[in-house]
Amino acid sequence: MKEKKIIYKGYIVESLRNGKFRVLLSNHDIILCYISGKIRKSFIRILQGDIVKIEMSCYDSKKGRIIYRLNKNNK
């Protein structure tokens, strides 16, 4: 059975090494996120201040995976 994923919108606060980022969620939590394989494979650049979609496991609420970078107009 597959585990359920939770999807949030977030704001990149800080860029760390190895494709990891600190992301501010809409509920004012800051979590540690890494880039998903498709974004890394397509060389999509994510910078501080970008709006992203985060996929989180329901078991660990402090880590997530960036699955999509939104335009800054789509807030």
Tab-separated table of C-alpha atoms in Angstrom:
chain	number	residue	atom	x	y	z
A	1	MET	CA	0.000	0.000	0.000
A	2	LYS	CA	1.345	3.420	-0.966
A	3	GLU	CA	1.713	6.057	1.691
A	4	LYS	CA	-0.348	9.220	1.379
A	5	LYS	CA	1.480	12.390	0.305
A	6	ILE	CA	0.535	15.901	1.409
A	7	ILE	CA	1.105	18.794	-1.023
A	8	TYR	CA	1.813	22.363	0.116
A	9	LYS	CA	2.875	25.625	-1.478
A	10	GLY	CA	6.022	27.148	-0.072
A	11	TYR	CA	8.484	30.006	-0.393
A	12	ILE	CA	12.247	29.368	-0.701
A	13	VAL	CA	13.946	31.074	2.247
A	14	GLU	CA	17.492	29.717	1.999
A	15	SER	CA	19.520	27.682	-0.477
A	16	LEU	CA	21.806	25.039	1.050
A	17	ARG	CA	24.363	22.678	-0.439
A	18	ASN	CA	23.581	19.545	-2.494
A	19	GLY	CA	20.227	20.763	-3.816
A	20	LYS	CA	18.610	21.262	-0.420
A	21	PHE	CA	16.522	24.259	0.569
A	22	ARG	CA	14.790	25.748	3.589
A	23	VAL	CA	11.171	26.418	2.658
A	24	LEU	CA	8.596	28.551	4.475
A	25	LEU	CA	5.137	26.976	4.282
A	26	SER	CA	1.803	28.769	4.418
A	27	ASN	CA	1.314	27.693	8.057
A	28	HIS	CA	4.598	29.498	8.974
A	29	ASP	CA	6.656	26.310	9.454
A	30	ILE	CA	10.161	26.136	7.982
A	31	ILE	CA	11.126	22.714	6.639
A	32	LEU	CA	14.124	21.180	4.877
A	33	CYS	CA	13.455	20.146	1.261
A	34	TYR	CA	15.354	18.495	-1.544
A	35	ILE	CA	14.805	18.616	-5.299
A	36	SER	CA	12.884	15.795	-6.988
A	37	GLY	CA	14.477	13.797	-9.775
A	38	LYS	CA	12.536	15.371	-12.655
A	39	ILE	CA	13.502	18.915	-11.658
A	40	ARG	CA	17.147	17.890	-11.219
A	41	LYS	CA	17.126	16.008	-14.534
A	42	SER	CA	15.614	18.976	-16.423
A	43	PHE	CA	18.152	21.444	-14.897
A	44	ILE	CA	15.395	23.701	-13.549
A	45	ARG	CA	17.025	26.367	-11.421
A	46	ILE	CA	15.459	27.172	-8.075
A	47	LEU	CA	16.530	30.366	-6.342
A	48	GLN	CA	15.782	32.130	-3.096
A	49	GLY	CA	12.374	33.807	-3.300
A	50	ASP	CA	10.784	31.266	-5.667
A	51	ILE	CA	7.352	29.786	-4.963
A	52	VAL	CA	7.379	25.963	-5.098
A	53	LYS	CA	5.081	22.980	-4.555
A	54	ILE	CA	6.222	20.643	-1.797
A	55	GLU	CA	5.331	16.980	-1.358
A	56	MET	CA	5.549	15.727	2.235
A	57	SER	CA	5.034	12.368	3.846
A	58	CYS	CA	2.369	12.172	6.530
A	59	TYR	CA	4.945	10.467	8.795
A	60	ASP	CA	7.699	13.128	8.727
A	61	SER	CA	6.538	16.738	8.852
A	62	LYS	CA	10.026	18.315	8.887
A	63	LYS	CA	11.267	17.111	5.486
A	64	GLY	CA	9.822	17.471	2.012
A	65	ARG	CA	10.483	17.170	-1.699
A	66	ILE	CA	10.202	20.005	-4.198
A	67	ILE	CA	8.100	18.735	-7.089
A	68	TYR	CA	7.259	21.913	-9.014
A	69	ARG	CA	8.486	25.524	-9.327
A	70	LEU	CA	5.698	28.033	-9.836
A	71	ASN	CA	5.976	31.368	-11.596
A	72	LYS	CA	6.296	34.333	-9.270
A	73	ASN	CA	3.003	35.612	-10.753
A	74	ASN	CA	1.071	32.494	-9.558
A	75	LYS	CA	1.134	33.293	-5.850
